[in-house]
Tab-separated table of C-alpha atoms in Angstrom:
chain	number	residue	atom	x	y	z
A	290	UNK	CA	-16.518	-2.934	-3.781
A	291	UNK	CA	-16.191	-3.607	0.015
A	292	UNK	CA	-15.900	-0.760	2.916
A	293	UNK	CA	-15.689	-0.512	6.428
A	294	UNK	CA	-14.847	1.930	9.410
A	295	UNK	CA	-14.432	1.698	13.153
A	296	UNK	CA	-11.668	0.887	15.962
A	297	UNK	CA	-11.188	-0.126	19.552
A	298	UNK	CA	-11.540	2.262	21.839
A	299	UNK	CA	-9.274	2.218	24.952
A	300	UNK	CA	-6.489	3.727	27.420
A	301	UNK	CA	-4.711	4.332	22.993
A	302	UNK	CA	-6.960	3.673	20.717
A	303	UNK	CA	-6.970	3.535	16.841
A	304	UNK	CA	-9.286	3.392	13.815
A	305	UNK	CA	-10.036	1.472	10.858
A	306	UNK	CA	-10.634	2.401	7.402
A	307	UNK	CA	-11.001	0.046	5.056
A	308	UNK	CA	-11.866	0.113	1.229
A	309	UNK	CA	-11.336	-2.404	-1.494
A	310	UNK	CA	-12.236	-2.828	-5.347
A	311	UNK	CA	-12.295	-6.339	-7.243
A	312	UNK	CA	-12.352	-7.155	-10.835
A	313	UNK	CA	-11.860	-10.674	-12.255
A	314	UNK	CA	-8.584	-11.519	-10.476
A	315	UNK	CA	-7.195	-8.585	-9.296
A	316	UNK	CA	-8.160	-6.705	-5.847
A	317	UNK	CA	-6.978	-3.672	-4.609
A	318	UNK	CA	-7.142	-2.520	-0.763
A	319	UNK	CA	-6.565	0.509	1.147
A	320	UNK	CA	-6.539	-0.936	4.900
A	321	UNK	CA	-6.178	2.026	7.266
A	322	UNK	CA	-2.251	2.959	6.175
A	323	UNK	CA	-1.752	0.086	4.351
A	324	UNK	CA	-1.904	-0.175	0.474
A	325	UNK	CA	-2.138	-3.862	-0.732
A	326	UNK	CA	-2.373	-4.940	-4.222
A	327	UNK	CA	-3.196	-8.550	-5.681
A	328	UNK	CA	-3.703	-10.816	-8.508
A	329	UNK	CA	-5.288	-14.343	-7.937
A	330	UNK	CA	-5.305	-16.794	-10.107
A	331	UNK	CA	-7.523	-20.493	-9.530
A	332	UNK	CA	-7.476	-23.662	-10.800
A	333	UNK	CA	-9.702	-26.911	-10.216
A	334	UNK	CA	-7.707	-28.175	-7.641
A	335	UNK	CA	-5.928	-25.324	-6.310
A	336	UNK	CA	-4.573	-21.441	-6.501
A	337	UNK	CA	-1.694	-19.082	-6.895
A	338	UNK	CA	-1.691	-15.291	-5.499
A	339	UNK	CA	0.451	-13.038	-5.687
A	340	UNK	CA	0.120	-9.115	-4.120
A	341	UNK	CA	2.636	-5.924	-2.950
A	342	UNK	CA	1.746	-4.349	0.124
A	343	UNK	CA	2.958	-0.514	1.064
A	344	UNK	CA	2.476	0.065	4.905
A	345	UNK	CA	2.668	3.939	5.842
A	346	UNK	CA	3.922	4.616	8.803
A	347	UNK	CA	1.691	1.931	11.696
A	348	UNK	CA	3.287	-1.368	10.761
A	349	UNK	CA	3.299	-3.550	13.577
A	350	UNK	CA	1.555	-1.233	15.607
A	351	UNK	CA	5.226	0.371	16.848
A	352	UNK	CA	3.263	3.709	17.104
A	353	UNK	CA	1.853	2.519	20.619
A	354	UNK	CA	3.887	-0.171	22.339
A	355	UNK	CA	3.113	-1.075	26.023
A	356	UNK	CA	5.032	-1.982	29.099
A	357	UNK	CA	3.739	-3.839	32.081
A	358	UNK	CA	0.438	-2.802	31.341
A	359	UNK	CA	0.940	0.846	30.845
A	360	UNK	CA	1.710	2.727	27.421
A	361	UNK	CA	5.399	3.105	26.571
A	362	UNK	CA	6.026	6.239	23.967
A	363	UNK	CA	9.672	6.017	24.838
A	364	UNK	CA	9.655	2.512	22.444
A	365	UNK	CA	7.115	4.140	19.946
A	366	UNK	CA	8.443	4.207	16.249
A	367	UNK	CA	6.708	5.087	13.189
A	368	UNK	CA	7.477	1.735	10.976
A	369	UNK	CA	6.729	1.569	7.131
A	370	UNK	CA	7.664	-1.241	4.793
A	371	UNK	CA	7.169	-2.218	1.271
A	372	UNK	CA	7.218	-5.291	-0.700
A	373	UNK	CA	5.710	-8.613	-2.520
A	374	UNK	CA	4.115	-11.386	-0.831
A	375	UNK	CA	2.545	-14.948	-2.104
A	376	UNK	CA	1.148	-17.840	-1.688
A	377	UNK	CA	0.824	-21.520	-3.532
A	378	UNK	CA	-1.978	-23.465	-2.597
A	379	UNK	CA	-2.986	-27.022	-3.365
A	380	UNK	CA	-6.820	-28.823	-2.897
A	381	UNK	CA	-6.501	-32.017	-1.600
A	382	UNK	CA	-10.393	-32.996	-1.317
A	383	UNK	CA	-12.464	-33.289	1.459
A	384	UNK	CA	-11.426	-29.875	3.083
A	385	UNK	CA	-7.395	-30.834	3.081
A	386	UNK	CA	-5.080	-28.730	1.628
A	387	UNK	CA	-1.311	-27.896	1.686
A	388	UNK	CA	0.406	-24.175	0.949
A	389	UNK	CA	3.464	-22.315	0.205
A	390	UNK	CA	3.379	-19.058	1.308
A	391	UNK	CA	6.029	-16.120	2.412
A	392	UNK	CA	7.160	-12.258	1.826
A	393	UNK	CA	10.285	-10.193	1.154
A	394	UNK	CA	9.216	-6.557	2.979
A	395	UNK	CA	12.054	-4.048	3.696
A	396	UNK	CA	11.314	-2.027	7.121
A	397	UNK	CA	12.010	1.140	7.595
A	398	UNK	CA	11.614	3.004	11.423
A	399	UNK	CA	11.937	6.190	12.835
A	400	UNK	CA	11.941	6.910	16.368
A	401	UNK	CA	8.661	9.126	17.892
A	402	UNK	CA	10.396	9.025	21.896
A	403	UNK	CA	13.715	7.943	23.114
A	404	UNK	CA	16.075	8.078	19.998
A	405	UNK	CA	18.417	5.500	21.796
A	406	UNK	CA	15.860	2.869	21.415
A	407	UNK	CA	15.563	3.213	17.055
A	408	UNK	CA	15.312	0.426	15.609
A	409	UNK	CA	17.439	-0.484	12.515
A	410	UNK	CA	16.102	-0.306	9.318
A	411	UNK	CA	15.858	-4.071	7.748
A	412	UNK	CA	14.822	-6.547	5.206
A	413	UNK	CA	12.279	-9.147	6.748
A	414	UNK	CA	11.914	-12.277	5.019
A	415	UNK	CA	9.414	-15.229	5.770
A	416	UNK	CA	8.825	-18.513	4.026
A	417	UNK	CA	5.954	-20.748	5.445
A	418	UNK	CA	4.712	-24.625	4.773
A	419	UNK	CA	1.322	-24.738	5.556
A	420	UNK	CA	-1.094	-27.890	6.309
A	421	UNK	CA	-4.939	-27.306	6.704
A	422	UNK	CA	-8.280	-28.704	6.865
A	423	UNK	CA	-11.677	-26.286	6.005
A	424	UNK	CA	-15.381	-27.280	6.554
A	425	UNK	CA	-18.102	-24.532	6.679
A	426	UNK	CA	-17.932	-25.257	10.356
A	427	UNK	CA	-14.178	-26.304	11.203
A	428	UNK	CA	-10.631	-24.350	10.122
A	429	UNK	CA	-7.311	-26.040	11.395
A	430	UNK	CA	-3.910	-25.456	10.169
A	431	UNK	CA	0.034	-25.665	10.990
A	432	UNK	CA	2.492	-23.578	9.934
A	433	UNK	CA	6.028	-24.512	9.872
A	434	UNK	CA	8.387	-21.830	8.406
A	435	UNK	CA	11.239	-19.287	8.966
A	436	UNK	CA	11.573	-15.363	9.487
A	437	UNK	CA	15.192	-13.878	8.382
A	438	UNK	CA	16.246	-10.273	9.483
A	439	UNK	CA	19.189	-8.501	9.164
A	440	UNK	CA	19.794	-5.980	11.837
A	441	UNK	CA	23.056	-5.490	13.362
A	442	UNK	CA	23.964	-9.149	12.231
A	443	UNK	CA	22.085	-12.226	10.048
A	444	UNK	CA	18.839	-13.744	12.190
A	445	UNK	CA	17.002	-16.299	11.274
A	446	UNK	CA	14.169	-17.575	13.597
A	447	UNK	CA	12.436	-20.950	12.469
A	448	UNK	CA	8.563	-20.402	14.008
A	449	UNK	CA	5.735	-23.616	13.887
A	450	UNK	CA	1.941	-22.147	14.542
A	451	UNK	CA	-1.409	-24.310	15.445
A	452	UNK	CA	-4.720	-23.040	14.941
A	453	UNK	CA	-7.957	-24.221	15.588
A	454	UNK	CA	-11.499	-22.541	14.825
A	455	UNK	CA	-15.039	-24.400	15.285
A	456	UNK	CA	-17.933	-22.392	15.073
A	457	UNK	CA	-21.061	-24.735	14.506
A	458	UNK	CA	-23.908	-22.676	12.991
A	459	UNK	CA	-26.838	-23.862	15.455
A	460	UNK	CA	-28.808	-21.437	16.979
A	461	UNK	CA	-27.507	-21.830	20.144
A	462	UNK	CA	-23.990	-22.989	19.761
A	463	UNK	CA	-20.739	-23.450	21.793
A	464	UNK	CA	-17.352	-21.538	19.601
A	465	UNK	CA	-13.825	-22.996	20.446
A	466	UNK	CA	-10.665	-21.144	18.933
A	467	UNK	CA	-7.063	-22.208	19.881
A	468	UNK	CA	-3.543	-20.725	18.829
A	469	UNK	CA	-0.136	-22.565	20.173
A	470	UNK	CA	3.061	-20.423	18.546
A	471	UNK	CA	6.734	-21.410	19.196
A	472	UNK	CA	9.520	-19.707	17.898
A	473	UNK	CA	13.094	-19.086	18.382
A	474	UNK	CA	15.806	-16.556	18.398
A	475	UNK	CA	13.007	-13.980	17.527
A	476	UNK	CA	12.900	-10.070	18.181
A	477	UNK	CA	10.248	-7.676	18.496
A	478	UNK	CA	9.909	-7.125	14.749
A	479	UNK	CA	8.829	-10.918	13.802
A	480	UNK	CA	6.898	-11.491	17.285
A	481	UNK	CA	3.383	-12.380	17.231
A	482	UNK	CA	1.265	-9.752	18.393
A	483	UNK	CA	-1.743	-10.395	20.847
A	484	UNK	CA	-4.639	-8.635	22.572
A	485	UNK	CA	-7.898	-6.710	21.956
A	486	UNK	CA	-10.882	-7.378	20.390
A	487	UNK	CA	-9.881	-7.260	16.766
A	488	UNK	CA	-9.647	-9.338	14.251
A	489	UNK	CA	-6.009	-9.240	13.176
A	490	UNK	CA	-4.406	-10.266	16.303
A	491	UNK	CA	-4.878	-12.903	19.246
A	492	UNK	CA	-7.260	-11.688	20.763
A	493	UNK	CA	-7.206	-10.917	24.370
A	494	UNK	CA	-10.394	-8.840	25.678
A	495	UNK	CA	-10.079	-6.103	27.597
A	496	UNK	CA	-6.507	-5.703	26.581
A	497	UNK	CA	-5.215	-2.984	24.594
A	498	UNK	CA	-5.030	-3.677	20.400
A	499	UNK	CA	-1.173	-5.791	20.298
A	500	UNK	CA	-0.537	-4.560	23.790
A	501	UNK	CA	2.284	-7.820	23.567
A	502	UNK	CA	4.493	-8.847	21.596
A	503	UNK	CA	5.606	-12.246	22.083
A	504	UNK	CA	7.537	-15.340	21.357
A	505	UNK	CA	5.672	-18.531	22.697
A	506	UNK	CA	2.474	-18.837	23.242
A	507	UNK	CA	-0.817	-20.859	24.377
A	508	UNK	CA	-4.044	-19.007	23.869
A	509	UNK	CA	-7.636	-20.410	23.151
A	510	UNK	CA	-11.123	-18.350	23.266
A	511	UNK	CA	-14.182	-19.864	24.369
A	512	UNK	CA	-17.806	-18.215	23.617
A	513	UNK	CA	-21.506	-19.220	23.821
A	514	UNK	CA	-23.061	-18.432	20.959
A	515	UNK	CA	-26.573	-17.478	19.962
A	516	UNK	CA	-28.222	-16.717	17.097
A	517	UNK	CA	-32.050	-15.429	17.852
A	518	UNK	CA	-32.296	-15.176	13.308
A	519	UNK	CA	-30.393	-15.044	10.568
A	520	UNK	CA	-29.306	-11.635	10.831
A	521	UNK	CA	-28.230	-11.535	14.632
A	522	UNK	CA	-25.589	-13.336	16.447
A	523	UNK	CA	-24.564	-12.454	19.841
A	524	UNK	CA	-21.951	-14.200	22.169
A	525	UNK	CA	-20.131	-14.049	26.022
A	526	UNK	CA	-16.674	-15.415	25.749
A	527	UNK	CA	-13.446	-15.649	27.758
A	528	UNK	CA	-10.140	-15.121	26.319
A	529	UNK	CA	-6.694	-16.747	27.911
A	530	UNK	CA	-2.674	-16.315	27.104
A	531	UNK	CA	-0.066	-18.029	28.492
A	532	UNK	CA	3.237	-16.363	26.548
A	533	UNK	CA	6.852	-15.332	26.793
A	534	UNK	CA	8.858	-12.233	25.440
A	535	UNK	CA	11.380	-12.232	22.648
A	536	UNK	CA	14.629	-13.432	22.935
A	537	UNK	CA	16.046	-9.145	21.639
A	538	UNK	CA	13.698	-7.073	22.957
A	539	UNK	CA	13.848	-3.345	23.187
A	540	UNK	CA	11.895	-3.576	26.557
A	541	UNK	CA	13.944	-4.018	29.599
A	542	UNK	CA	13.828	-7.665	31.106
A	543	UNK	CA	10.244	-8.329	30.246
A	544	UNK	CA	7.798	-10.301	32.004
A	545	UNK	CA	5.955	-13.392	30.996
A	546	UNK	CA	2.315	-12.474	29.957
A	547	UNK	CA	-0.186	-14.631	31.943
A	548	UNK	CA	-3.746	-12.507	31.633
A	549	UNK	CA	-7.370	-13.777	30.993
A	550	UNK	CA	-10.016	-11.414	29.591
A	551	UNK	CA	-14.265	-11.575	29.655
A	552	UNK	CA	-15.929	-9.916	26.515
A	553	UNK	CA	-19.097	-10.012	24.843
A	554	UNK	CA	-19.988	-9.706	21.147
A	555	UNK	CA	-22.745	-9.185	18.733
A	556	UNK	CA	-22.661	-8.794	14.756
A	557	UNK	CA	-25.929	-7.701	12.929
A	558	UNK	CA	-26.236	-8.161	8.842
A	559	UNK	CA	-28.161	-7.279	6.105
A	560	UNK	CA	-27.993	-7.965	2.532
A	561	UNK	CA	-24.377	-6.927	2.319
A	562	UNK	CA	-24.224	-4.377	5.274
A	563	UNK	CA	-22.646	-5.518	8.400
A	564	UNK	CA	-22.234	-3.519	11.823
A	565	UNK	CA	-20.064	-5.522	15.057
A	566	UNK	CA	-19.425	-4.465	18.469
A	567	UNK	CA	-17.955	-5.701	20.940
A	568	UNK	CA	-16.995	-5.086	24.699
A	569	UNK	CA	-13.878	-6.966	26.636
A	570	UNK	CA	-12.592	-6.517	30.721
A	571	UNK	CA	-9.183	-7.980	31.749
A	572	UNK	CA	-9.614	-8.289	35.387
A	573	UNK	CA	-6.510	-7.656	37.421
A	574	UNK	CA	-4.414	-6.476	33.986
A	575	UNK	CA	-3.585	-3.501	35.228
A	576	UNK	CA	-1.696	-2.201	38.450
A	577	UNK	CA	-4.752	0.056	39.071
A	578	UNK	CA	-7.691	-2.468	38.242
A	579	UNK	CA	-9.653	-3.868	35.320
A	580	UNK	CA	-8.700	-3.507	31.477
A	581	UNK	CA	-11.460	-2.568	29.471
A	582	UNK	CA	-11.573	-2.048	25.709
A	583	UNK	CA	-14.505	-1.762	23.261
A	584	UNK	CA	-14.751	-2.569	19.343
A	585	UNK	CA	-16.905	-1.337	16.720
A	586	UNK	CA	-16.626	-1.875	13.030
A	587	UNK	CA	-19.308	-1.201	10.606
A	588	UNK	CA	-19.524	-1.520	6.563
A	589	UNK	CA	-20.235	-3.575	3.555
A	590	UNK	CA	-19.102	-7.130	2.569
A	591	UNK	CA	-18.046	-7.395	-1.210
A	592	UNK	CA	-20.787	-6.631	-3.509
A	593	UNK	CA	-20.798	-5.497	-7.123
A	594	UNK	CA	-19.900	-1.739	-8.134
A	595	UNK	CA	-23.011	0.637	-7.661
A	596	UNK	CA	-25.576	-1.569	-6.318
């Protein structure tokens, strides 16, 4: 079993509520509104997965969508979709590996403010090559791949994503992560989302949870680790985006996003209990001032049923 609960907390703020169950190769996971299922199956030199995913009504985070720095119900949709996903994955020794991985999800939205702006209901399909490189203190990978949509007429956007993570594990420790996305000929259903101080985005502290949703971008997170025991980490770090709209966009001629954010974090564990918070100020994101956001998430790492 595996559990955990929290949110960010800011100017819209939403929870988390996440439960899981594993046995042998199958997993099942209820992740806030989202019901994914998924069978693994390993190899010596490599893996196959396979899962189906049923997203209730927050997909995408359409519920909330921003505009120049302000909240924007007139865009808000609820979005749900349903479908299977996979992924292929090859060892190659020493770290390497390559991947096939995509989806076939059908979208379906319903308008919360101005019905003018609904959003077609649509299949979304996505088909990735991956290349990648893991060491207990090093993740990179590139992903080359295309999204296909069909709205009013056929889309097809081809997409390539860097990423970079090192995270030494001194006790007083520099962190580097980097992200570089281009795309084409996307809309705001297959844009990358970015901002706030979770874990399933880019992050940008301070900002609100997806408060973009983008095309291109440049974005890297710096941090100063330190880790006073085993069971303490704690870290400053500055956040920075450089990124550009969609090409369709339901927001009226959007701006470029160009913001930089200041955050600190700390994680505490214990056996298999875990609690992380975190703090994050945008200066200068908003026409009044600052951006400020905060991020708590506490729970249990996977650990064996009843113990």
């Amino acid at each position: 079993m595996a559990a955990a609960a929290g949110g960010q907390f800011e100017a819209r703020s939403h929870g988390v509520l996440d439960l899981g169950w594993r046995r042998g190769p199958a997993t099942v996971q209820l992740l806030t509104d989202t019901l994914d299922g998924r069978l693994e199956h390993r190899w010596a030199h490599g893996r196959a997965e396979a899962g189906l995913r049923v997203a209730a009504f927050a997909a995408g985070l359409w519920i909330t969508p921003w505009t120049d720095g302000v909240p924007d119900p007139a865009r808000a949709q609820i979005a749900t979709y349903v479908g299977p996903d996979g992924r292929l994955e090859r060892w190659l020794g020493g770290g390497a590996y390559v991947a096939a991985t995509g989806w076939a999800h059908y979208h379906w939205f319903h308008p919360l403010g101005d019905a003018t702006l609904a959003v077609a209901d649509r299949p979304w399909l996505r088909g990735d090559g991956v290349v990648g490189w893991w060491r207990p203190e090093v993740e990179a990978s590139l992903t080359a791949g295309v999204d296909a949509t069909v709205p009013d007429e056929a889309r097809v956007s081809p997409h390539l994503l860097a990423h970079l993570d090192w995270h030494p594990a001194w006790r007083i420790a520099p962190a580097v992560a980097g992200w570089a996305v281009w795309a084409d000929h996307t809309d705001d259903v297959v844009a990358t989302r970015v901002g706030g101080l979770t874990p399933y985005h880019v992050p940008l502290a301070g900002a609100a949870w997806a408060e973009w949703w983008v095309e291109d971008l440049v974005g890297g997170e710096g941090a100063a680790v330190v880790r006073p025991s085993e069971a303490v980490e704690a870290r400053l770090l500055v956040d920075a985006v450089a990124a550009t709209p969609p090409e369709r966009t339901a927001i009226p001629d959007p701006a470029p996003v160009r913001a930089v954010g200041i955050g600190a974090r700390t994680r505490w564990t214990r056996d298999r209990w875990f609690v992380e918070a975190a703090v994050g100020v945008a200066p200068g994101l908003r026409p009044s001032g600052p951006a400020a956001a905060a991020w708590l998430l506490a729970g249990s790492a996977w650990r064996p049923l009843g113990r």
